Short mmCIF file of C-alpha atoms and ligand atoms in Angstrom, two decimals:
data_model
loop_
_atom_site.label_atom_id
_atom_site.label_comp_id
_atom_site.label_asym_id
_atom_site.label_seq_id
_atom_site.Cartn_x
_atom_site.Cartn_y
_atom_site.Cartn_z
CA MET A 28 6.96 52.32 23.90
CA GLN A 29 10.57 51.21 23.94
CA ASP A 30 12.92 51.57 21.07
CA PHE A 31 12.75 48.55 18.73
CA GLY A 32 16.44 47.69 19.16
CA ASP A 33 16.13 47.74 22.95
CA ALA A 34 13.12 45.51 22.70
CA ILE A 35 15.04 42.89 20.74
CA GLY A 36 17.88 42.97 23.24
CA LEU A 37 15.48 42.53 26.14
CA ALA A 38 13.69 39.72 24.28
CA LEU A 39 16.93 37.81 23.75
CA ASN A 40 17.75 38.36 27.38
CA LEU A 41 14.40 36.86 28.42
CA VAL A 42 14.97 33.80 26.29
CA LEU A 43 18.58 33.26 27.26
CA SER A 44 18.06 33.86 30.97
CA GLY A 45 15.25 31.29 31.05
CA ASP A 46 12.60 33.71 32.27
CA ALA A 47 10.05 31.79 34.35
CA ASP A 48 6.93 33.49 32.94
CA LEU A 49 8.15 33.04 29.40
CA PHE A 50 8.81 29.35 29.88
CA GLU A 51 5.53 28.73 31.62
CA ILE A 52 3.78 30.13 28.55
CA VAL A 53 5.94 28.13 26.14
CA LEU A 54 5.37 24.89 28.07
CA LEU A 55 1.61 25.36 28.17
CA SER A 56 1.61 26.05 24.43
CA LEU A 57 3.52 22.84 23.80
CA ARG A 58 1.32 20.82 26.14
CA VAL A 59 -1.91 22.04 24.55
CA SER A 60 -0.78 21.71 20.94
CA LEU A 61 1.01 18.37 21.35
CA THR A 62 -2.05 16.88 23.07
CA ALA A 63 -4.30 18.25 20.34
CA THR A 64 -1.97 16.77 17.71
CA ALA A 65 -2.07 13.38 19.42
CA ILE A 66 -5.87 13.44 19.52
CA ALA A 67 -6.05 14.59 15.90
CA CYS A 68 -3.80 11.67 14.88
CA VAL A 69 -5.78 9.10 16.83
CA LEU A 70 -8.98 10.29 15.13
CA GLY A 71 -7.69 11.62 11.82
CA LEU A 72 -5.31 8.87 10.70
CA PRO A 73 -7.81 6.00 10.78
CA LEU A 74 -10.44 8.29 9.28
CA GLY A 75 -8.08 9.23 6.46
CA ALA A 76 -7.15 5.59 5.95
CA VAL A 77 -10.75 4.44 5.78
CA LEU A 78 -11.60 7.25 3.33
CA ALA A 79 -8.59 6.19 1.27
CA VAL A 80 -9.47 2.52 0.91
CA SER A 81 -13.25 2.34 0.97
CA ARG A 82 -15.68 2.92 -1.84
CA PHE A 83 -19.11 4.00 -0.70
CA ARG A 84 -21.87 6.22 -1.99
CA GLY A 85 -21.20 9.82 -1.06
CA ARG A 86 -17.45 9.27 -0.81
CA GLN A 87 -16.70 12.16 -3.15
CA ALA A 88 -18.90 14.43 -1.03
CA ALA A 89 -17.13 13.23 2.12
CA LEU A 90 -13.76 14.05 0.55
CA VAL A 91 -14.91 17.53 -0.41
CA LEU A 92 -16.21 18.05 3.13
CA VAL A 93 -12.99 16.92 4.81
CA ASN A 94 -10.91 19.04 2.44
CA ALA A 95 -13.15 22.04 3.13
CA LEU A 96 -12.87 21.51 6.88
CA MET A 97 -9.09 21.82 6.48
CA GLY A 98 -9.64 25.51 5.93
CA LEU A 99 -11.86 26.09 8.99
CA PRO A 100 -11.17 29.58 10.36
CA PRO A 101 -9.82 29.19 13.92
CA VAL A 102 -12.13 31.89 15.29
CA VAL A 103 -15.15 30.01 14.00
CA VAL A 104 -13.95 26.81 15.69
CA GLY A 105 -13.35 28.85 18.85
CA LEU A 106 -16.84 30.30 18.68
CA ILE A 107 -18.50 26.90 18.19
CA VAL A 108 -16.55 25.33 21.05
CA TYR A 109 -17.34 28.38 23.19
CA LEU A 110 -21.06 28.01 22.53
CA HIS A 111 -20.92 24.37 23.62
CA LEU A 112 -18.79 24.92 26.72
CA SER A 113 -20.26 28.18 28.00
CA ARG A 114 -22.39 28.05 31.15
CA ALA A 115 -25.60 28.04 29.07
CA GLY A 116 -24.28 25.59 26.47
CA PRO A 117 -25.01 21.85 26.26
CA LEU A 118 -21.65 20.97 27.81
CA GLY A 119 -21.54 23.91 30.22
CA PHE A 120 -21.92 21.63 33.26
CA LEU A 121 -18.41 20.31 32.63
CA GLY A 122 -16.97 23.68 33.60
CA LEU A 123 -14.30 23.49 30.92
CA LEU A 124 -14.47 27.01 29.49
CA TYR A 125 -11.26 28.97 30.06
CA THR A 126 -9.22 25.87 30.84
CA PRO A 127 -6.36 24.24 28.89
CA THR A 128 -8.75 21.35 28.20
CA ALA A 129 -11.06 23.69 26.27
CA MET A 130 -8.06 24.86 24.25
CA ILE A 131 -7.07 21.27 23.50
CA ILE A 132 -10.62 20.52 22.33
CA ALA A 133 -10.67 23.54 20.03
CA GLN A 134 -7.27 22.79 18.50
CA SER A 135 -8.16 19.11 18.05
CA ILE A 136 -11.26 20.11 16.10
CA LEU A 137 -9.19 22.52 14.07
CA ILE A 138 -6.48 20.08 13.00
CA THR A 139 -8.23 16.69 12.87
CA PRO A 140 -9.55 17.48 9.36
CA ILE A 141 -6.03 18.49 8.33
CA VAL A 142 -4.57 15.20 9.53
CA ALA A 143 -7.47 13.25 7.99
CA ALA A 144 -7.30 14.97 4.60
CA LEU A 145 -3.51 14.82 4.26
CA SER A 146 -3.27 11.23 5.44
CA ARG A 147 -6.10 10.24 3.11
CA GLN A 148 -4.02 11.54 0.22
CA VAL A 149 -0.83 9.80 1.36
CA ILE A 150 -2.55 6.48 2.05
CA GLU A 151 -4.59 6.51 -1.14
CA ASP A 152 -1.43 6.91 -3.21
CA LEU A 153 0.17 3.99 -1.40
CA HIS A 154 -2.97 1.91 -1.74
CA GLY A 155 -2.92 2.44 -5.49
CA GLU A 156 0.46 0.78 -5.52
CA TYR A 157 -0.36 -2.06 -3.10
CA SER A 158 -4.02 -2.85 -3.71
CA GLU A 159 -3.65 -5.63 -6.27
CA GLN A 160 -1.00 -7.36 -4.17
CA PHE A 161 -3.17 -7.02 -1.07
CA ARG A 162 -6.18 -8.43 -2.88
CA SER A 163 -4.07 -11.33 -4.06
CA LEU A 164 -3.10 -12.00 -0.45
CA ALA A 165 -6.80 -11.92 0.51
CA LEU A 166 -6.21 -9.53 3.40
CA SER A 167 -9.08 -8.24 5.50
CA ARG A 168 -9.99 -4.55 5.39
CA ARG A 169 -8.48 -4.16 8.84
CA GLN A 170 -5.20 -5.77 7.82
CA VAL A 171 -5.04 -3.55 4.74
CA VAL A 172 -5.59 -0.36 6.75
CA GLN A 173 -3.04 -1.32 9.39
CA ALA A 174 -0.45 -2.23 6.77
CA LEU A 175 -1.00 1.00 4.84
CA ILE A 176 -0.69 3.16 7.96
CA TRP A 177 2.52 1.40 8.94
CA ASP A 178 4.01 1.59 5.45
CA ALA A 179 3.13 5.27 5.15
CA ARG A 180 4.64 5.94 8.58
CA TYR A 181 7.30 8.41 7.41
CA SER A 182 4.86 10.48 5.38
CA LEU A 183 2.34 10.34 8.21
CA VAL A 184 4.89 11.75 10.65
CA THR A 185 5.23 14.78 8.39
CA VAL A 186 1.42 15.01 8.30
CA ALA A 187 1.39 15.09 12.12
CA LEU A 188 4.08 17.77 12.08
CA ALA A 189 1.97 19.86 9.72
CA GLY A 190 -0.97 19.53 12.12
CA PHE A 191 1.17 20.51 15.10
CA GLY A 192 2.56 23.49 13.22
CA ARG A 193 -0.92 24.75 12.49
CA ALA A 194 -2.10 24.18 16.08
CA VAL A 195 0.78 25.89 17.81
CA ALA A 196 0.60 28.95 15.57
CA GLU A 197 -3.15 29.56 15.73
CA VAL A 198 -4.51 32.28 17.94
CA GLY A 199 -8.23 32.76 17.33
CA ALA A 200 -9.60 29.53 18.80
CA VAL A 201 -7.48 29.44 21.95
CA MET A 202 -8.13 33.11 22.58
CA ILE A 203 -11.88 32.59 22.58
CA VAL A 204 -12.08 29.37 24.61
CA GLY A 205 -8.98 29.89 26.77
CA GLY A 206 -9.38 33.56 27.51
CA ASN A 207 -5.61 34.22 27.78
CA ILE A 208 -5.66 34.04 31.59
CA ASP A 209 -2.27 34.63 33.16
CA HIS A 210 -0.69 31.45 34.63
CA LEU A 211 -3.67 29.42 33.48
CA THR A 212 -4.48 29.58 29.78
CA ARG A 213 -1.91 31.98 28.39
CA VAL A 214 -0.11 30.47 25.39
CA MET A 215 2.47 31.96 23.05
CA THR A 216 0.14 33.31 20.40
CA THR A 217 -2.39 34.86 22.78
CA ALA A 218 0.40 36.32 24.90
CA ILE A 219 1.99 37.90 21.84
CA ALA A 220 -1.35 39.46 20.86
CA LEU A 221 -1.96 40.81 24.37
CA GLU A 222 1.57 42.03 25.12
CA THR A 223 1.80 43.76 21.78
CA SER A 224 -1.43 45.63 22.38
CA LYS A 225 -0.23 46.53 25.88
CA GLY A 226 3.06 47.76 24.42
CA ASP A 227 5.23 45.16 26.23
CA LEU A 228 7.30 44.40 23.16
CA PRO A 229 10.19 42.44 24.74
CA LEU A 230 7.95 39.57 25.96
CA ALA A 231 6.00 39.56 22.69
CA LEU A 232 9.19 39.51 20.68
CA ALA A 233 10.73 36.82 22.86
CA LEU A 234 7.67 34.61 22.37
CA GLY A 235 7.69 35.38 18.66
CA LEU A 236 11.30 34.28 18.55
CA VAL A 237 10.50 30.98 20.27
CA LEU A 238 7.62 30.43 17.87
CA MET A 239 9.84 31.05 14.85
CA VAL A 240 12.48 28.66 16.15
CA LEU A 241 9.77 26.10 16.73
CA ALA A 242 8.53 26.50 13.15
CA LEU A 243 12.08 26.05 11.90
CA GLY A 244 12.47 22.98 14.09
CA ILE A 245 9.25 21.44 12.77
CA ASN A 246 10.38 21.90 9.20
CA ALA A 247 13.84 20.56 9.93
CA ALA A 248 12.27 17.52 11.57
CA ALA A 249 9.99 16.95 8.57
CA GLN A 250 12.97 17.26 6.26
CA SER A 251 15.03 14.74 8.19
CA VAL A 252 12.11 12.30 8.27
CA ARG A 253 11.89 12.58 4.50
CA LEU A 254 15.62 12.03 4.08
CA THR A 255 15.57 9.00 6.37
CA ALA A 256 12.68 7.50 4.45
CA ALA A 257 14.48 8.05 1.17
CA ARG A 258 17.63 6.40 2.52
CA PHE A 259 15.74 3.16 3.18
CA ALA A 260 13.70 3.47 -0.04
CA TYR A 261 10.66 3.74 2.23
CA ALA A 262 9.54 7.10 0.87
CA MET B 15 -6.91 -21.74 -42.05
CA PRO B 16 -6.99 -19.09 -39.34
CA ASP B 17 -5.21 -20.06 -36.13
CA THR B 18 -8.24 -19.61 -33.95
CA LEU B 19 -10.15 -22.37 -35.70
CA LEU B 20 -7.51 -24.97 -34.91
CA PRO B 21 -8.79 -27.70 -32.61
CA VAL B 22 -7.57 -27.22 -29.07
CA MET B 23 -5.64 -30.42 -28.39
CA PRO B 24 -6.47 -32.35 -25.26
CA PRO B 25 -3.19 -32.87 -23.42
CA ALA B 26 -1.43 -36.22 -23.43
CA ASP B 27 -1.29 -37.88 -20.05
CA PRO B 28 2.14 -38.67 -18.64
CA PRO B 29 2.24 -40.02 -15.05
CA ALA B 30 1.46 -37.11 -12.75
CA PRO B 31 2.58 -36.12 -9.29
CA ALA B 32 0.02 -35.33 -6.58
CA ARG B 33 -2.82 -33.25 -7.97
CA SER B 34 -3.85 -29.93 -6.50
CA ALA B 35 -7.14 -29.88 -4.63
CA LEU B 36 -8.35 -26.95 -6.77
CA MET B 37 -7.98 -28.81 -10.05
CA PRO B 38 -9.51 -29.19 -12.55
CA LEU B 39 -9.83 -25.69 -14.00
CA ARG B 40 -12.74 -25.22 -16.38
CA VAL B 41 -13.08 -22.00 -18.34
CA ARG B 42 -16.11 -21.50 -20.56
CA ASP B 43 -17.04 -18.72 -22.98
CA LEU B 44 -14.68 -16.30 -21.32
CA THR B 45 -14.35 -12.81 -22.75
CA LEU B 46 -12.71 -9.70 -21.41
CA GLN B 47 -13.18 -6.17 -22.69
CA MET B 48 -11.60 -3.05 -21.29
CA ARG B 49 -12.32 0.46 -22.56
CA GLY B 50 -14.32 -1.15 -25.36
CA GLN B 51 -11.29 -3.16 -26.50
CA PRO B 52 -11.75 -6.94 -26.74
CA LEU B 53 -8.67 -8.30 -24.97
CA LEU B 54 -9.41 -11.97 -24.32
CA ASP B 55 -11.75 -14.47 -25.97
CA ILE B 56 -11.47 -18.03 -24.67
CA PRO B 57 -14.38 -20.34 -25.61
CA ALA B 58 -12.95 -23.21 -23.53
CA LEU B 59 -9.90 -24.05 -21.49
CA ASP B 60 -9.53 -27.17 -19.35
CA LEU B 61 -6.54 -27.77 -17.13
CA ASP B 62 -6.30 -30.89 -15.06
CA CYS B 63 -2.64 -31.02 -14.77
CA ALA B 64 -0.50 -31.56 -11.76
CA GLY B 65 2.91 -29.98 -12.04
CA THR B 66 3.59 -27.00 -14.22
CA THR B 67 1.55 -25.48 -17.02
CA VAL B 68 3.32 -22.84 -19.04
CA ILE B 69 1.51 -19.99 -20.77
CA MET B 70 3.38 -18.54 -23.71
CA GLY B 71 2.69 -15.83 -26.22
CA ALA B 72 4.01 -12.57 -27.58
CA ASN B 73 3.99 -9.27 -25.65
CA GLY B 74 0.45 -8.04 -25.28
CA ALA B 75 -1.09 -11.44 -26.06
CA GLY B 76 -3.06 -11.30 -22.80
CA LYS B 77 -1.05 -13.64 -20.57
CA SER B 78 -0.97 -11.38 -17.51
CA LEU B 79 -4.66 -10.58 -17.92
CA LEU B 80 -5.46 -14.29 -18.08
CA LEU B 81 -3.59 -14.90 -14.82
CA ARG B 82 -5.49 -12.01 -13.18
CA LEU B 83 -8.79 -13.50 -14.34
CA LEU B 84 -7.91 -16.98 -13.12
CA HIS B 85 -6.91 -15.50 -9.74
CA GLY B 86 -10.08 -13.42 -9.45
CA LEU B 87 -8.35 -10.04 -9.47
CA ILE B 88 -10.46 -8.89 -12.38
CA ALA B 89 -13.88 -10.11 -13.42
CA PRO B 90 -14.53 -11.38 -16.93
CA SER B 91 -16.91 -9.47 -19.16
CA SER B 92 -18.71 -12.74 -19.75
CA GLY B 93 -18.21 -16.46 -19.18
CA THR B 94 -17.31 -18.66 -16.25
CA ILE B 95 -14.23 -19.83 -14.41
CA ALA B 96 -14.49 -22.85 -12.10
CA TRP B 97 -11.83 -24.48 -9.96
CA GLY B 98 -12.37 -28.03 -8.67
CA GLY B 99 -15.99 -27.86 -9.74
CA ALA B 100 -16.78 -24.61 -7.87
CA ALA B 101 -17.21 -21.18 -9.42
CA MET B 102 -14.39 -18.73 -8.79
CA SER B 103 -14.82 -17.11 -5.36
CA PRO B 104 -12.81 -15.24 -2.73
CA ALA B 105 -12.42 -18.52 -0.83
CA ILE B 106 -10.77 -20.07 -3.88
CA ALA B 107 -8.62 -17.00 -4.53
CA ARG B 108 -7.35 -17.32 -0.96
CA ARG B 109 -5.89 -20.71 -1.79
CA GLN B 110 -3.98 -19.30 -4.75
CA ALA B 111 -0.95 -17.05 -4.89
CA LEU B 112 0.31 -14.83 -7.69
CA VAL B 113 3.83 -13.53 -8.16
CA PHE B 114 3.38 -10.38 -10.23
CA GLN B 115 5.48 -9.43 -13.20
CA LYS B 116 6.60 -6.39 -11.20
CA PRO B 117 6.99 -7.37 -7.55
CA VAL B 118 5.26 -5.05 -5.06
CA LEU B 119 7.22 -5.16 -1.81
CA LEU B 120 6.28 -3.50 1.43
CA ARG B 121 8.35 -0.63 2.82
CA ARG B 122 9.88 -2.89 5.45
CA SER B 123 12.77 -5.25 5.88
CA VAL B 124 13.00 -8.47 3.89
CA ALA B 125 12.11 -10.53 6.97
CA ALA B 126 9.21 -8.21 7.85
CA ASN B 127 7.77 -8.66 4.36
CA LEU B 128 7.48 -12.38 5.04
CA ASP B 129 6.37 -11.95 8.64
CA PHE B 130 3.53 -9.78 7.42
CA VAL B 131 2.09 -12.51 5.20
CA LEU B 132 2.74 -15.30 7.70
CA ARG B 133 0.98 -13.33 10.42
CA ALA B 134 -1.93 -12.45 8.12
CA ARG B 135 -2.36 -16.18 7.44
CA ARG B 136 -1.83 -17.03 11.10
CA ALA B 137 1.16 -19.18 10.19
CA GLY B 138 3.69 -16.80 11.59
CA THR B 139 6.69 -18.32 13.25
CA ALA B 140 10.28 -17.19 13.03
CA GLU B 141 11.24 -20.70 11.92
CA ALA B 142 8.79 -20.63 9.02
CA ARG B 143 10.17 -17.28 7.92
CA ASP B 144 13.79 -18.37 8.19
CA ALA B 145 13.06 -21.54 6.23
CA LEU B 146 11.51 -19.47 3.43
CA LEU B 147 14.45 -17.07 3.40
CA ALA B 148 16.86 -19.97 3.19
CA ARG B 149 14.84 -21.56 0.41
CA VAL B 150 15.19 -18.51 -1.84
CA GLY B 151 18.73 -17.71 -0.70
CA LEU B 152 18.02 -14.42 1.05
CA THR B 153 19.03 -15.34 4.61
CA HIS B 154 21.92 -12.88 4.59
CA LYS B 155 19.58 -10.05 3.48
CA ALA B 156 16.92 -10.64 6.14
CA SER B 157 17.29 -7.29 7.88
CA GLN B 158 17.78 -5.15 4.74
CA PRO B 159 15.05 -2.82 3.47
CA ALA B 160 13.21 -4.93 0.89
CA ARG B 161 13.02 -2.15 -1.67
CA LEU B 162 16.79 -1.81 -1.77
CA LEU B 163 17.18 -5.40 -3.01
CA SER B 164 18.32 -5.97 -6.58
CA GLY B 165 15.64 -6.78 -9.16
CA GLY B 166 16.38 -10.50 -9.01
CA GLU B 167 16.44 -10.54 -5.22
CA GLN B 168 13.07 -8.78 -5.21
CA GLN B 169 11.63 -11.49 -7.44
CA ARG B 170 13.00 -14.16 -5.10
CA LEU B 171 11.44 -12.43 -2.11
CA ALA B 172 8.14 -12.19 -3.99
CA LEU B 173 8.32 -15.95 -4.60
CA ALA B 174 9.05 -16.62 -0.92
CA ARG B 175 6.08 -14.47 0.04
CA ALA B 176 3.82 -16.43 -2.32
CA LEU B 177 5.08 -19.71 -0.84
CA ALA B 178 4.36 -18.39 2.65
CA THR B 179 0.64 -18.68 1.90
CA ARG B 180 1.05 -22.43 1.06
CA PRO B 181 -1.07 -22.08 -2.08
CA ASP B 182 -2.81 -24.90 -3.92
CA ILE B 183 -2.33 -22.97 -7.14
CA LEU B 184 0.72 -20.80 -7.75
CA PHE B 185 0.65 -18.29 -10.61
CA LEU B 186 4.00 -16.94 -11.73
CA ASP B 187 4.19 -14.05 -14.20
CA GLU B 188 7.63 -14.03 -15.81
CA PRO B 189 9.27 -14.61 -12.43
CA THR B 190 12.77 -15.24 -13.73
CA ALA B 191 12.94 -12.27 -16.07
CA SER B 192 15.71 -10.63 -14.05
CA LEU B 193 17.39 -13.62 -12.42
CA ASP B 194 20.99 -14.62 -13.04
CA PRO B 195 21.60 -18.14 -14.41
CA ALA B 196 22.35 -19.66 -11.01
CA ALA B 197 19.25 -18.05 -9.52
CA VAL B 198 17.16 -19.31 -12.46
CA GLN B 199 18.38 -22.82 -11.78
CA SER B 200 17.62 -22.64 -8.08
CA PHE B 201 14.27 -21.03 -8.86
CA GLU B 202 13.33 -23.85 -11.22
CA GLY B 203 14.38 -26.33 -8.53
CA ILE B 204 12.08 -24.66 -5.99
CA VAL B 205 9.17 -24.63 -8.42
CA SER B 206 9.67 -28.32 -9.28
CA ASP B 207 9.76 -29.16 -5.58
CA ILE B 208 6.52 -27.38 -4.78
CA ALA B 209 4.89 -28.87 -7.85
CA ASP B 210 5.91 -32.30 -6.53
CA GLU B 211 4.39 -31.35 -3.18
CA GLY B 212 1.01 -30.97 -4.86
CA THR B 213 0.84 -27.30 -5.83
CA SER B 214 -0.19 -26.70 -9.41
CA VAL B 215 2.00 -24.07 -10.98
CA ILE B 216 0.76 -21.89 -13.83
CA PHE B 217 3.64 -20.07 -15.22
CA VAL B 218 4.13 -17.31 -17.83
CA THR B 219 7.53 -17.21 -19.45
CA HIS B 220 9.20 -16.03 -22.65
CA ASP B 221 12.17 -18.32 -22.02
CA VAL B 222 11.69 -21.23 -24.40
CA GLY B 223 14.47 -23.26 -22.76
CA GLN B 224 12.82 -22.80 -19.40
CA ALA B 225 9.43 -23.76 -20.79
CA ARG B 226 10.96 -26.94 -22.21
CA ARG B 227 12.51 -27.79 -18.85
CA MET B 228 9.48 -27.00 -16.70
CA ALA B 229 6.26 -27.47 -18.63
CA ARG B 230 4.02 -30.52 -18.66
CA GLU B 231 1.52 -28.63 -20.76
CA VAL B 232 1.73 -25.46 -22.79
CA VAL B 233 -1.05 -22.97 -23.46
CA PHE B 234 -0.23 -20.62 -26.30
CA LEU B 235 -1.98 -17.26 -26.49
CA HIS B 236 -2.12 -15.11 -29.58
CA GLN B 237 -3.97 -11.80 -29.61
CA GLY B 238 -6.21 -12.80 -26.74
CA ARG B 239 -7.08 -16.24 -28.06
CA ILE B 240 -5.73 -19.68 -27.24
CA THR B 241 -4.37 -21.06 -30.47
CA GLU B 242 -2.84 -24.12 -28.92
CA HIS B 243 -3.01 -26.20 -25.75
CA SER B 244 -1.01 -29.38 -25.75
CA ALA B 245 1.44 -31.54 -23.85
CA ALA B 246 4.81 -29.88 -23.75
CA PRO B 247 6.78 -32.44 -25.81
CA ARG B 248 4.23 -32.23 -28.60
CA PHE B 249 4.10 -28.42 -28.48
CA PHE B 250 7.84 -28.06 -28.85
CA ALA B 251 8.26 -30.87 -31.38
CA ALA B 252 5.41 -29.86 -33.68
CA PRO B 253 3.57 -26.65 -32.81
CA GLN B 254 0.22 -26.74 -34.56
CA SER B 255 -0.60 -23.05 -34.92
CA ARG B 256 1.14 -20.65 -37.20
CA ALA B 257 1.49 -18.10 -34.38
CA ALA B 258 3.22 -20.62 -32.10
CA ARG B 259 5.55 -21.76 -34.89
CA ALA B 260 6.49 -18.16 -35.58
CA TYR B 261 6.97 -17.42 -31.87
CA LEU B 262 9.25 -20.44 -31.38
CA ALA B 263 11.20 -19.52 -34.49
CA GLY B 264 11.70 -16.03 -33.10
CA GLN B 265 9.60 -14.31 -35.74
CA LEU B 266 6.87 -11.77 -35.29
CA PRO B 267 3.65 -13.81 -35.06
CA LEU B 268 1.44 -12.04 -37.57
N1 ATP C 25 -6.46 -1.97 -17.80
C1 ATP C 25 -6.34 -2.10 -19.13
N2 ATP C 25 -7.06 -1.33 -19.96
C2 ATP C 25 -6.94 -1.47 -21.29
N3 ATP C 25 -6.10 -2.34 -21.90
C3 ATP C 25 -5.36 -3.13 -21.12
C4 ATP C 25 -5.43 -3.06 -19.70
N4 ATP C 25 -4.58 -3.97 -19.19
C5 ATP C 25 -4.01 -4.57 -20.25
N5 ATP C 25 -4.46 -4.07 -21.41
C6 ATP C 25 -4.07 -4.51 -22.75
O1 ATP C 25 -4.28 -5.90 -22.87
C7 ATP C 25 -3.27 -6.49 -23.66
C8 ATP C 25 -2.71 -7.71 -22.95
O2 ATP C 25 -2.04 -7.29 -21.77
P1 ATP C 25 -1.21 -8.31 -20.88
O3 ATP C 25 -0.61 -7.54 -19.79
O4 ATP C 25 -2.07 -9.46 -20.51
O5 ATP C 25 -0.08 -8.80 -21.90
P2 ATP C 25 0.99 -9.94 -21.70
O6 ATP C 25 0.63 -11.07 -22.58
O7 ATP C 25 1.17 -10.23 -20.25
O8 ATP C 25 2.30 -9.25 -22.30
P3 ATP C 25 3.81 -9.21 -21.77
O9 ATP C 25 4.49 -10.39 -22.37
O10 ATP C 25 4.34 -7.96 -22.37
O11 ATP C 25 3.80 -9.20 -20.28
C9 ATP C 25 -2.23 -5.41 -23.91
O12 ATP C 25 -2.34 -4.99 -25.24
C10 ATP C 25 -2.61 -4.30 -22.97
O13 ATP C 25 -2.37 -3.05 -23.55
MG1 MG C 26 2.57 -9.78 -18.86
#
């Protein structure tokens, strides 16, 4: 095993020289997690909005369930998706196991409850403020939900960022359903796990560095969204 | 004699402008309780008045609650409300608009706040929106975030939004509380105009001068009960209930 200092130097070198393998891994990570985030938003935002504005029997139980699903362990999600996609599973004929698509499915399942639960909270708060005005305007349920999603847009962007942050940093689910296959399903987190165990610290450190910068970037983006919203009194 | 036993005066009948399609209003045996507190008790209220009816009464008398009941935002604990002979319903509420005491504006531009309502009512044209903005004097603020408007400007936008629904009945809850004198004057002009166009306006205000200028009839509320309902000239010349006399004299109505 190399000396730790050498490893950091080599890692920086990999990043700064634009190493092809490194960037292939980073790009796949981004593609998988951004797609999963988009899917989670398409499913989770309307679900959160409907949970926020409707009153039905069992609503409290539904809220508890969605909040509990926020804490799903990634390896459990990976295992469940694996069981469905494996050759013997109900969806085995699709041949998706060990493909980026399988990883997108697993991450979507992992973060849809996060997007749904957080957006439910955001939209319910806003609805508390708007509901009497909306009832006075005799809006339909659909108009109410659309208006709330649009008016919560800044907060919902930060919700999406939180979902993306969780997706891009998780390792258990993509490891199980992606298999960490070189040039095919290797993403940052699985590569870090593998390279570390193999003793190839420079690549692991370089990927770790990219991941940290990404996390910083996500938080900076969330912060600037919040500041923009506050500037227009839209927060 | 306690105020609540005073006869409720039928209003005198000066010549009226066009009458709203939702009139008359008939309220019978209306009560409202919340958290076990009796808040309103109105055995009977009849309004068949074109133009402007003003509701007056001290803080906490129940004026805002009465508007909410008449607009169907809250349900009475008992009793009935009927507009134009039909029991209160969502279809009736749709033909009414309420400008709240505290305006609730969307997190959008001034123009987008109006567009939203116009589109929801399928009346959405840029010309309609610009006409409304001009009417309340907010043309130059059209692209500003609505929630950065001053308090008075927000109230004017809330009025424009209510007008965008072309209501038969317009409820206004202290809409000029934060307007400057010029804006009050233009506001009263707008309200007179739409009253002349056949919208009945039911208006809560603490501004006695304004009530004198605007009201054809006055309903006076005291501790959740109507102690007086009469034509405006009579109300201001000779208020019948002790609570109303005290209110007009600027005393605490005990
Ligand atoms: N949701 C509620 N639960 C319990 N009490 C309420 C509720 N809403 C209003 N009240 C009470 O009902 C009374 C009348 O309230 P309302 O808002 O109608 O007064 P108001 O006549 O509009 O007064 P103001 O001139 O201050 O606007 C108040 O004492 C208030 O505390
Ligand atoms: Mg009030």
